[in-house]
Short mmCIF file of C-alpha atoms and ligand atoms in Angstrom, two decimals:
data_model
loop_
_atom_site.label_atom_id
_atom_site.label_comp_id
_atom_site.label_asym_id
_atom_site.label_seq_id
_atom_site.Cartn_x
_atom_site.Cartn_y
_atom_site.Cartn_z
CA MET D 1 -17.46 -3.94 -27.08
CA LYS D 2 -15.49 -6.74 -25.41
CA THR D 3 -12.18 -4.85 -25.49
CA ILE D 4 -11.78 -2.52 -22.54
CA ILE D 5 -9.47 0.31 -23.56
CA GLU D 6 -7.53 2.91 -21.60
CA PRO D 7 -10.18 5.66 -21.22
CA PHE D 8 -7.59 8.38 -21.88
CA ARG D 9 -5.21 9.50 -24.62
CA VAL D 10 -1.50 10.20 -24.20
CA LYS D 11 -0.53 13.86 -24.41
CA VAL D 12 2.97 13.92 -23.00
CA VAL D 13 5.49 11.07 -23.28
CA GLU D 14 8.42 10.17 -21.11
CA PRO D 15 11.11 8.05 -22.82
CA ILE D 16 12.15 4.76 -21.26
CA LYS D 17 15.86 3.96 -21.36
CA MET D 18 16.42 0.36 -22.40
CA THR D 19 19.23 -1.53 -20.63
CA THR D 20 21.13 -4.75 -21.30
CA ARG D 21 21.29 -7.67 -18.92
CA ALA D 22 24.99 -6.97 -18.24
CA GLU D 23 24.18 -3.35 -17.34
CA ARG D 24 21.41 -4.49 -15.03
CA GLU D 25 23.74 -6.93 -13.31
CA SER D 26 26.09 -4.08 -12.51
CA HIS D 27 23.20 -1.81 -11.39
CA LEU D 28 22.06 -4.54 -9.02
CA LYS D 29 25.51 -4.78 -7.45
CA ASP D 30 25.73 -0.99 -7.12
CA ALA D 31 22.34 -1.00 -5.38
CA ALA D 32 23.41 -3.76 -2.94
CA TYR D 33 20.59 -5.89 -4.37
CA ASN D 34 18.02 -3.53 -2.89
CA LEU D 35 15.66 -2.36 -5.65
CA PHE D 36 14.82 0.81 -3.69
CA LEU D 37 18.47 1.82 -4.18
CA LEU D 38 18.40 1.59 -7.99
CA LYS D 39 18.43 4.76 -10.07
CA ALA D 40 14.95 5.02 -11.59
CA ASP D 41 16.52 5.79 -14.97
CA ASN D 42 17.87 2.25 -14.98
CA VAL D 43 14.40 0.74 -14.63
CA ILE D 44 12.44 -0.20 -17.75
CA ILE D 45 9.02 -0.83 -16.20
CA ASP D 46 8.62 0.51 -12.67
CA LEU D 47 6.06 -1.44 -10.67
CA LEU D 48 7.64 -0.65 -7.31
CA THR D 49 4.54 1.20 -6.19
CA ASP D 50 1.34 2.91 -7.26
CA SER D 51 2.15 5.60 -4.69
CA GLY D 52 2.87 9.05 -6.07
CA THR D 53 3.59 7.60 -9.49
CA ALA D 54 0.32 8.50 -11.24
CA ALA D 55 0.28 10.43 -14.51
CA MET D 56 -1.65 13.62 -13.88
CA SER D 57 -4.51 14.58 -16.16
CA ALA D 58 -4.79 17.74 -18.26
CA GLU D 59 -7.26 19.00 -15.63
CA GLN D 60 -4.77 18.44 -12.83
CA TRP D 61 -1.99 20.23 -14.72
CA SER D 62 -4.36 23.12 -15.33
CA ALA D 63 -5.33 23.16 -11.67
CA LEU D 64 -1.67 23.60 -10.71
CA MET D 65 -1.80 27.05 -12.27
CA ARG D 66 -4.76 27.93 -10.02
CA GLY D 67 -2.71 27.06 -6.93
CA ASP D 68 -2.85 29.82 -4.34
CA GLU D 69 0.47 29.85 -2.50
CA SER D 70 -0.68 32.08 0.37
CA TYR D 71 0.91 30.89 3.60
CA ALA D 72 -2.38 30.91 5.51
CA GLY D 73 -6.00 30.55 4.41
CA SER D 74 -5.13 29.74 0.82
CA ARG D 75 -8.00 29.51 -1.67
CA SER D 76 -6.60 26.13 -2.71
CA PHE D 77 -7.08 24.81 0.81
CA TYR D 78 -10.77 25.68 0.82
CA ARG D 79 -11.28 23.98 -2.53
CA PHE D 80 -9.39 20.91 -1.28
CA GLU D 81 -11.39 20.88 1.97
CA GLU D 82 -14.68 21.09 0.08
CA VAL D 83 -13.85 18.11 -2.15
CA VAL D 84 -12.58 15.99 0.77
CA ARG D 85 -15.67 16.82 2.85
CA ASP D 86 -17.96 16.03 -0.07
CA ILE D 87 -16.52 12.53 -0.58
CA PHE D 88 -15.34 11.57 2.89
CA GLY D 89 -17.93 13.43 4.94
CA PHE D 90 -15.71 14.23 7.95
CA LYS D 91 -16.01 17.59 9.72
CA GLN D 92 -12.33 18.35 10.13
CA VAL D 93 -9.83 18.08 7.29
CA ILE D 94 -6.10 18.70 7.78
CA PRO D 95 -3.73 18.45 4.81
CA MET D 96 -0.53 16.46 5.29
CA HIS D 97 2.54 16.02 3.12
CA GLN D 98 1.73 12.30 2.87
CA GLY D 99 -0.05 9.44 4.61
CA ARG D 100 2.60 8.62 7.17
CA ALA D 101 2.53 12.19 8.51
CA ALA D 102 -1.19 11.77 9.18
CA GLU D 103 -0.42 8.49 10.97
CA ARG D 104 2.32 10.05 13.08
CA ILE D 105 0.17 12.99 14.15
CA LEU D 106 -2.93 10.90 14.87
CA PHE D 107 -1.02 8.27 16.85
CA SER D 108 1.10 10.82 18.75
CA ILE D 109 -2.10 12.23 20.21
CA MET D 110 -4.25 9.13 20.62
CA CYS D 111 -1.68 6.46 21.56
CA LYS D 112 0.97 5.95 24.20
CA ARG D 113 3.37 3.22 25.32
CA GLY D 114 1.34 0.05 25.89
CA SER D 115 -1.55 1.06 23.61
CA ILE D 116 -2.86 -1.59 21.24
CA VAL D 117 -4.19 -0.71 17.79
CA PRO D 118 -6.04 -3.45 15.88
CA ASN D 119 -6.20 -3.19 12.10
CA ASN D 120 -7.23 -5.67 9.41
CA THR D 121 -3.54 -5.41 8.43
CA ASN D 122 -1.24 -2.58 9.43
CA PHE D 123 0.75 -1.15 6.56
CA ASP D 124 4.51 -0.93 7.25
CA THR D 125 4.51 2.82 8.02
CA THR D 126 1.42 2.43 10.23
CA ARG D 127 3.10 -0.33 12.21
CA ALA D 128 6.40 1.57 12.41
CA ASN D 129 4.73 4.78 13.63
CA LEU D 130 2.91 2.84 16.36
CA GLU D 131 5.95 0.86 17.43
CA TYR D 132 8.00 4.04 17.54
CA LEU D 133 5.62 5.27 20.27
CA GLY D 134 5.85 1.97 22.15
CA ALA D 135 2.34 0.96 21.06
CA GLU D 136 1.48 -2.40 19.55
CA ALA D 137 0.07 -2.83 16.05
CA VAL D 138 -2.11 -5.95 15.86
CA ASP D 139 -3.19 -7.50 12.56
CA LEU D 140 -6.60 -9.18 12.61
CA PRO D 141 -7.39 -10.28 9.05
CA ILE D 142 -9.74 -13.15 8.28
CA PRO D 143 -8.02 -16.59 8.03
CA GLU D 144 -8.33 -16.66 4.21
CA PHE D 145 -5.97 -13.68 4.08
CA TYR D 146 -3.02 -15.97 4.87
CA GLN D 147 -3.91 -18.44 2.10
CA PRO D 148 -2.76 -16.84 -1.16
CA ALA D 149 -4.43 -19.40 -3.47
CA VAL D 150 -7.84 -19.18 -1.76
CA ASN D 151 -10.43 -17.03 -3.50
CA HIS D 152 -12.60 -14.77 -1.36
CA PRO D 153 -14.48 -11.71 -2.60
CA PHE D 154 -13.53 -9.66 0.47
CA LYS D 155 -10.23 -11.09 1.59
CA GLY D 156 -9.31 -7.75 3.17
CA ASN D 157 -12.01 -8.12 5.85
CA MET D 158 -11.21 -7.92 9.53
CA ASP D 159 -11.85 -11.00 11.68
CA THR D 160 -14.57 -9.52 13.88
CA GLU D 161 -14.56 -12.39 16.38
CA ALA D 162 -10.82 -11.92 16.84
CA LEU D 163 -11.40 -8.19 17.35
CA GLU D 164 -13.95 -8.77 20.09
CA ARG D 165 -11.72 -11.41 21.71
CA LEU D 166 -8.79 -8.98 21.73
CA ILE D 167 -10.89 -6.18 23.27
CA LYS D 168 -12.08 -8.52 26.05
CA GLU D 169 -8.59 -9.87 26.62
CA VAL D 170 -6.68 -6.58 26.93
CA GLY D 171 -9.56 -4.29 27.93
CA PRO D 172 -10.99 -1.45 25.81
CA GLU D 173 -9.03 1.14 27.79
CA ARG D 174 -5.80 -0.05 26.16
CA ILE D 175 -7.26 0.37 22.66
CA PRO D 176 -7.34 4.06 21.67
CA LEU D 177 -8.72 3.33 18.21
CA VAL D 178 -9.50 0.54 15.75
CA MET D 179 -8.36 0.86 12.13
CA LEU D 180 -9.46 -0.59 8.81
CA THR D 181 -7.12 -0.37 5.83
CA VAL D 182 -8.95 -0.11 2.51
CA THR D 183 -7.94 -1.86 0.42
CA ASN D 184 -5.72 -4.14 2.45
CA ASN D 185 -2.37 -3.41 0.79
CA SER D 186 -0.08 -5.74 2.71
CA GLY D 187 -1.85 -8.88 1.58
CA GLY D 188 -2.98 -8.43 -1.99
CA GLY D 189 -4.83 -5.13 -2.33
CA GLN D 190 -7.93 -6.97 -1.19
CA PRO D 191 -11.16 -5.14 -0.37
CA VAL D 192 -13.18 -4.86 2.83
CA SER D 193 -16.93 -5.38 2.43
CA MET D 194 -19.55 -2.93 3.64
CA ALA D 195 -20.98 -5.71 5.81
CA ASN D 196 -17.59 -6.12 7.48
CA ILE D 197 -17.24 -2.35 7.97
CA ARG D 198 -20.67 -2.33 9.64
CA ALA D 199 -19.78 -5.30 11.85
CA VAL D 200 -16.51 -3.68 12.95
CA LYS D 201 -18.38 -0.44 13.63
CA ALA D 202 -20.95 -2.27 15.76
CA ILE D 203 -18.17 -3.72 17.94
CA CYS D 204 -16.46 -0.32 18.22
CA TYR D 205 -19.79 1.22 19.21
CA ARG D 206 -20.35 -1.44 21.88
CA TYR D 207 -16.97 -0.74 23.50
CA ASP D 208 -16.97 3.00 22.77
CA LEU D 209 -13.89 2.84 20.54
CA PRO D 210 -13.26 5.24 17.64
CA LEU D 211 -13.01 3.66 14.18
CA TYR D 212 -10.53 5.12 11.68
CA PHE D 213 -9.89 4.23 8.08
CA ASP D 214 -6.51 4.07 6.41
CA ALA D 215 -8.26 5.29 3.26
CA CYS D 216 -5.43 5.25 0.66
CA ARG D 217 -7.32 3.12 -1.87
CA PHE D 218 -10.89 4.03 -0.94
CA ALA D 219 -12.14 4.32 -4.54
CA GLU D 220 -10.84 0.87 -5.48
CA ASN D 221 -12.44 -0.55 -2.34
CA ALA D 222 -15.76 1.14 -3.13
CA TYR D 223 -15.67 -0.19 -6.71
CA PHE D 224 -15.07 -3.74 -5.42
CA ILE D 225 -18.16 -3.32 -3.20
CA LYS D 226 -20.17 -2.19 -6.22
CA LEU D 227 -19.04 -5.23 -8.23
CA ARG D 228 -19.22 -7.88 -5.54
CA GLU D 229 -21.60 -6.99 -2.70
CA ALA D 230 -25.35 -7.45 -2.97
CA GLY D 231 -27.31 -4.23 -2.97
CA TYR D 232 -24.58 -1.92 -4.29
CA ALA D 233 -24.61 -2.54 -8.06
CA ASP D 234 -26.83 0.49 -8.74
CA MET D 235 -25.06 2.91 -6.44
CA SER D 236 -22.27 5.19 -7.66
CA VAL D 237 -18.75 4.64 -6.34
CA LYS D 238 -18.97 8.02 -4.67
CA GLU D 239 -22.17 7.06 -2.84
CA ILE D 240 -20.57 3.82 -1.72
CA ALA D 241 -17.46 5.67 -0.51
CA ARG D 242 -19.66 8.07 1.45
CA GLU D 243 -21.45 5.16 3.10
CA MET D 244 -18.11 3.54 4.00
CA PHE D 245 -16.88 6.68 5.72
CA SER D 246 -20.22 7.32 7.43
CA TYR D 247 -19.35 4.48 9.82
CA ALA D 248 -15.98 6.03 10.78
CA ASP D 249 -14.79 8.73 13.17
CA GLY D 250 -11.93 9.78 10.94
CA CYS D 251 -9.26 8.65 8.52
CA THR D 252 -5.65 8.90 7.49
CA MET D 253 -5.12 9.26 3.77
CA SER D 254 -2.22 9.14 1.37
CA ALA D 255 -3.40 11.10 -1.67
CA LYS D 256 -0.48 9.53 -3.56
CA LYS D 257 -2.73 6.55 -4.26
CA ASP D 258 -6.40 7.19 -4.95
CA GLY D 259 -5.81 10.95 -4.87
CA LEU D 260 -3.99 10.48 -8.21
CA ALA D 261 -1.42 13.01 -6.99
CA ASN D 262 2.36 12.82 -6.87
CA ILE D 263 2.48 14.00 -3.26
CA GLY D 264 0.06 14.70 -0.43
CA GLY D 265 -2.36 13.32 2.07
CA PHE D 266 -4.70 14.33 4.84
CA LEU D 267 -6.01 13.57 8.28
CA CYS D 268 -9.73 13.76 9.02
CA THR D 269 -11.80 13.53 12.17
CA ASN D 270 -15.25 14.37 13.46
CA ASP D 271 -13.84 15.26 16.88
CA ASP D 272 -13.30 19.05 17.14
CA GLN D 273 -11.09 18.86 20.22
CA LEU D 274 -8.87 16.20 18.72
CA ALA D 275 -8.63 18.23 15.51
CA GLN D 276 -7.35 21.21 17.50
CA GLN D 277 -4.59 19.08 19.03
CA GLU D 278 -3.79 17.68 15.59
CA ARG D 279 -3.55 21.17 14.11
CA ASP D 280 -1.19 22.26 16.90
CA LEU D 281 1.09 19.32 16.18
CA THR D 282 0.82 19.91 12.43
CA ILE D 283 2.30 23.37 12.89
CA LEU D 284 5.27 21.83 14.68
CA SER D 285 6.35 19.52 11.87
CA GLU D 286 4.22 19.94 8.73
CA GLY D 287 3.39 23.63 8.54
CA PHE D 288 0.35 25.85 8.94
CA PRO D 289 -2.81 23.70 8.99
CA THR D 290 -4.19 25.13 5.74
CA TYR D 291 -1.24 23.76 3.80
CA GLY D 292 0.17 20.96 6.00
CA GLY D 293 3.51 20.61 4.20
CA LEU D 294 2.03 20.95 0.71
CA ALA D 295 2.16 23.71 -1.87
CA GLY D 296 -1.18 25.29 -2.82
CA ARG D 297 -0.83 23.71 -6.28
CA ASP D 298 -0.55 20.25 -4.67
CA LEU D 299 -3.85 20.83 -2.88
CA GLU D 300 -5.43 21.73 -6.24
CA ALA D 301 -4.05 18.59 -7.94
CA ILE D 302 -5.38 16.39 -5.13
CA ALA D 303 -8.82 18.03 -5.26
CA VAL D 304 -9.09 17.21 -8.97
CA GLY D 305 -7.56 13.72 -8.55
CA LEU D 306 -10.04 12.72 -5.84
CA GLU D 307 -12.90 13.45 -8.22
CA GLU D 308 -11.27 11.80 -11.25
CA VAL D 309 -10.56 8.56 -9.41
CA LEU D 310 -14.31 8.07 -8.89
CA ASP D 311 -14.85 7.82 -12.65
CA GLU D 312 -16.24 4.31 -13.12
CA ASP D 313 -14.96 3.95 -16.70
CA TYR D 314 -11.50 4.53 -15.31
CA LEU D 315 -11.96 2.04 -12.45
CA GLN D 316 -13.38 -0.56 -14.86
CA TYR D 317 -10.32 -0.21 -17.10
CA ARG D 318 -7.92 -0.27 -14.14
CA PHE D 319 -9.39 -3.48 -12.73
CA ALA D 320 -9.48 -5.09 -16.20
CA SER D 321 -5.80 -4.37 -16.90
CA ILE D 322 -4.70 -5.69 -13.50
CA ARG D 323 -6.87 -8.80 -13.91
CA TYR D 324 -5.34 -9.32 -17.40
CA LEU D 325 -1.86 -9.46 -15.90
CA GLY D 326 -2.96 -11.75 -13.05
CA GLU D 327 -4.86 -14.17 -15.27
CA HIS D 328 -2.11 -14.51 -17.86
CA ILE D 329 0.61 -15.34 -15.38
CA SER D 330 -1.52 -17.55 -13.15
CA LEU D 331 -2.82 -19.58 -16.13
CA ALA D 332 0.84 -20.30 -16.98
CA GLY D 333 1.42 -21.57 -13.43
CA VAL D 334 2.79 -18.53 -11.57
CA PRO D 335 1.22 -18.66 -8.08
CA ILE D 336 -0.47 -15.36 -7.24
CA VAL D 337 -2.66 -14.09 -4.43
CA GLN D 338 -6.18 -14.78 -5.59
CA PRO D 339 -8.25 -12.96 -6.59
CA PRO D 340 -6.24 -10.12 -8.24
CA GLY D 341 -6.22 -6.96 -6.13
CA GLY D 342 -7.32 -3.43 -6.95
CA HIS D 343 -3.91 -1.86 -7.52
CA ALA D 344 -1.49 -4.74 -7.90
CA ILE D 345 -0.78 -8.39 -8.52
CA TYR D 346 1.00 -10.20 -5.72
CA ILE D 347 3.12 -13.26 -6.52
CA ASP D 348 3.42 -15.94 -3.86
CA ALA D 349 7.22 -16.28 -3.81
CA CYS D 350 7.14 -19.14 -1.28
CA ALA D 351 5.06 -21.24 -3.66
CA MET D 352 7.10 -20.24 -6.71
CA LEU D 353 10.53 -20.71 -5.10
CA PRO D 354 9.94 -23.42 -2.46
CA HIS D 355 13.66 -24.30 -2.45
CA ILE D 356 14.55 -20.87 -0.97
CA PRO D 357 13.97 -20.81 2.81
CA THR D 358 12.24 -17.81 4.35
CA PHE D 359 15.43 -16.63 5.99
CA GLN D 360 16.98 -16.28 2.52
CA PHE D 361 14.13 -14.03 1.40
CA PRO D 362 12.41 -15.72 -1.57
CA GLY D 363 10.42 -12.55 -2.33
CA GLN D 364 13.57 -10.46 -2.54
CA ALA D 365 15.19 -13.14 -4.75
CA LEU D 366 12.23 -13.11 -7.14
CA ALA D 367 12.08 -9.31 -7.31
CA ILE D 368 15.81 -9.17 -8.09
CA GLU D 369 15.45 -11.82 -10.78
CA LEU D 370 12.64 -9.93 -12.49
CA TYR D 371 14.85 -6.86 -12.65
CA ARG D 372 17.79 -8.91 -13.90
CA GLU D 373 15.60 -10.50 -16.60
CA ALA D 374 13.86 -7.45 -18.01
CA GLY D 375 14.52 -4.32 -15.96
CA ILE D 376 11.19 -4.58 -14.15
CA ARG D 377 11.14 -3.20 -10.62
CA SER D 378 8.72 -4.77 -8.14
CA CYS D 379 8.50 -4.75 -4.37
CA GLU D 380 9.07 -7.50 -1.83
CA ILE D 381 6.29 -7.71 0.73
CA GLY D 382 7.49 -10.44 3.05
CA SER D 383 10.18 -11.04 5.63
CA VAL D 384 12.36 -8.18 4.41
CA MET D 385 9.57 -5.64 4.74
CA HIS D 386 7.92 -6.95 7.85
CA SER D 387 9.24 -6.69 11.35
CA LYS D 388 11.40 -9.21 13.09
CA LYS D 389 8.37 -11.25 14.06
CA ASN D 390 8.07 -12.56 10.55
CA ASN D 391 11.54 -14.04 10.76
CA GLU D 392 10.78 -15.67 14.06
CA GLU D 393 7.36 -16.96 13.05
CA PRO D 394 7.45 -17.75 9.34
CA PRO D 395 4.13 -19.65 9.39
CA SER D 396 2.19 -16.44 10.07
CA SER D 397 3.84 -14.49 7.27
CA MET D 398 3.61 -14.55 3.50
CA GLU D 399 6.50 -14.00 1.13
CA LEU D 400 4.98 -11.88 -1.63
CA VAL D 401 6.25 -9.83 -4.55
CA ARG D 402 3.98 -6.96 -5.48
CA LEU D 403 3.63 -5.70 -9.03
CA ALA D 404 1.89 -2.40 -8.34
CA ILE D 405 0.42 -0.67 -11.36
CA PRO D 406 0.91 3.11 -11.39
CA HIS D 407 -2.25 5.02 -12.34
CA ARG D 408 -2.55 5.92 -16.06
CA VAL D 409 1.15 5.30 -16.84
CA TYR D 410 1.57 2.00 -18.68
CA THR D 411 -0.27 0.59 -21.71
CA GLN D 412 -1.25 -2.96 -22.55
CA SER D 413 2.03 -3.68 -24.39
CA HIS D 414 3.96 -2.75 -21.26
CA ILE D 415 1.84 -5.27 -19.37
CA ASP D 416 2.51 -7.89 -22.08
CA TYR D 417 6.23 -7.26 -21.60
CA VAL D 418 5.84 -7.89 -17.86
CA ILE D 419 3.96 -11.13 -18.55
CA GLU D 420 6.68 -12.38 -20.91
CA ALA D 421 9.45 -11.55 -18.44
CA LEU D 422 7.67 -13.23 -15.55
CA LEU D 423 7.08 -16.39 -17.51
CA ARG D 424 10.77 -16.54 -18.46
CA VAL D 425 11.75 -16.20 -14.80
CA TYR D 426 9.16 -18.82 -13.89
CA GLU D 427 10.66 -21.30 -16.37
CA ARG D 428 14.08 -21.12 -14.77
CA ARG D 429 12.81 -20.74 -11.20
CA GLU D 430 14.76 -23.71 -9.86
CA SER D 431 18.07 -22.03 -10.67
CA ILE D 432 17.25 -18.91 -8.59
CA GLY D 433 19.12 -18.58 -5.28
CA GLY D 434 18.45 -16.71 -2.04
CA TYR D 435 19.96 -13.61 -0.41
CA TYR D 436 21.12 -12.54 3.02
CA ILE D 437 21.23 -9.12 4.68
CA VAL D 438 24.65 -7.57 5.26
CA SER D 439 23.43 -4.36 6.91
CA GLN D 440 20.09 -2.91 7.93
CA PRO D 441 18.63 0.11 9.78
CA LYS D 442 16.58 -0.11 12.94
CA PHE D 443 13.22 0.72 11.35
CA LEU D 444 11.66 -0.01 7.94
CA ARG D 445 14.67 -2.00 6.85
CA HIS D 446 13.40 -2.82 3.36
CA PHE D 447 14.08 0.73 2.16
CA THR D 448 17.84 0.70 2.81
CA ALA D 449 19.05 -2.79 3.82
CA CYS D 450 22.00 -4.18 1.82
CA PHE D 451 21.97 -7.75 0.50
CA GLU D 452 24.36 -10.31 -0.93
CA PRO D 453 23.49 -13.45 -2.85
CA VAL D 454 23.81 -16.71 -0.98
CA HIS D 455 26.39 -18.76 -2.84
CA ALA D 456 26.11 -22.49 -2.97
CA GLN D 457 29.27 -23.04 -0.96
CA LYS D 458 28.02 -20.96 2.00
CA ASP D 459 27.15 -22.89 5.10
CA LEU D 460 23.39 -22.53 5.48
CA GLU D 461 23.51 -23.20 9.21
CA SER D 462 25.87 -20.29 9.77
CA LEU D 463 23.54 -18.09 7.75
CA ARG D 464 20.65 -19.20 9.89
CA SER D 465 22.46 -18.15 13.06
CA PHE D 466 23.51 -14.90 11.34
CA ASP D 467 19.84 -14.25 10.69
CA ARG D 468 18.99 -14.94 14.32
CA GLU D 469 21.65 -12.48 15.44
CA LEU D 470 20.17 -9.88 13.14
CA VAL D 471 16.75 -10.51 14.63
CA LEU D 472 18.16 -10.05 18.11
CA SER D 473 20.08 -6.90 17.18
CA HIS D 474 16.85 -5.58 15.68
CA SER D 475 14.86 -6.01 18.92
C1 PLP L 1 -2.15 1.16 3.08
C2 PLP L 1 -1.15 2.28 3.21
N1 PLP L 1 -1.16 3.07 4.29
C3 PLP L 1 -0.29 4.09 4.42
C4 PLP L 1 0.65 4.35 3.46
C5 PLP L 1 1.62 5.50 3.68
O1 PLP L 1 1.38 6.54 2.80
P1 PLP L 1 2.56 7.54 2.33
O2 PLP L 1 3.49 6.75 1.48
O3 PLP L 1 1.87 8.63 1.59
O4 PLP L 1 3.23 8.04 3.57
C6 PLP L 1 0.72 3.55 2.33
C7 PLP L 1 1.75 3.81 1.30
O5 PLP L 1 2.07 2.99 0.47
C8 PLP L 1 -0.22 2.48 2.18
O6 PLP L 1 -0.22 1.69 1.11
#
């Protein structure tokens, strides 16, 4: 059959409240033009993130009832540990309430002020957790990563020459670990090839540096390897995932993505001594190390989700539906990061709205317009999300809008609705204006910053200097 269908049936439905354009206009004002501050009930299609938004399966709901809520040594922990060990292969497994807790605990032990952590691309929480400790997060993607229209089968790869150059420049003693984010979320949900993983591992081995994965979307990455890399077509996604992790010393994981769970994560390592330190710190902030901030039922749901996400019929359908969205809008002229990613489509807002300068946040403007048009919530991944550097050095940044597809939530007609809305916004793109920030927090400003539209009569030069002041106050 040519038609690839959702390989699941719907058992429970959740109504969507429809809104009018006038209502959405008022919701936007109430939310200070920050889509994170909208009430979810006022969103028609929520593509803000694929994180924690999955629909759980009948098996996962059943597993909740098996949850053992013992404070210590819960049966659910041992089941969870067994599944994680089976897929990821690491000796030590510590549950965490979500991915960023794993990052904070790992970095608190391994890094200090002045440390440098290279990554293909640091996710925002990864960068923020490192910078909070006074360490530096360095992005080393391949050059194609910064060219949205360029096709590359493994655009998430790390630039291995740049990695080796950095190690020689700063000295291996300043680099406590090297990280690879699979898939590379910040720039298109693009995969990392097995060849690249091996090459990064070889460099780490040469300089005696531990290699860690940010493993959030490991199953999608493994499926891309199966589809695109020679020698992997006949291997199962699980076997490919195991090979990926065999090159690593540990990982951080947000089970809210490829764990198909609504909450949870874990931290893994092969280093027993490090694991002991991590467990001690886990007790301080997360809880006893057999629950790590999660309920026993959460551990059960993750254990089932990690197995379900490896189902290749499911991954085939997921990739097909995301590609469908990407192909329909890009054929009509909407510039997207090519090729479509594993969990999302990323629109190149700079290319779509070239009349909006970076300092007026074209990605934010586009995301707002999509909500205004049809109640669709997306996520800016550009100068609002990224640190001050991206305002100072616009050429190195991209202004993207991510349409992340929650797992098993929306059907094809929902996707058709998104396509129609995007094309309507695209048609009137020249009339869309920019935004400026009126207040922002010190870290991770995209979650809570407040915006105002730039009105035509505003003096752009004064806005530019306002932006510079913000950058300075941020540093
Ligand atoms: C690549 C990547 N790393 C880390 C995280 C952080 O995970 P969590 O939201 O569970 O803290 C995310 C979340 O979106 C992510 O996409």
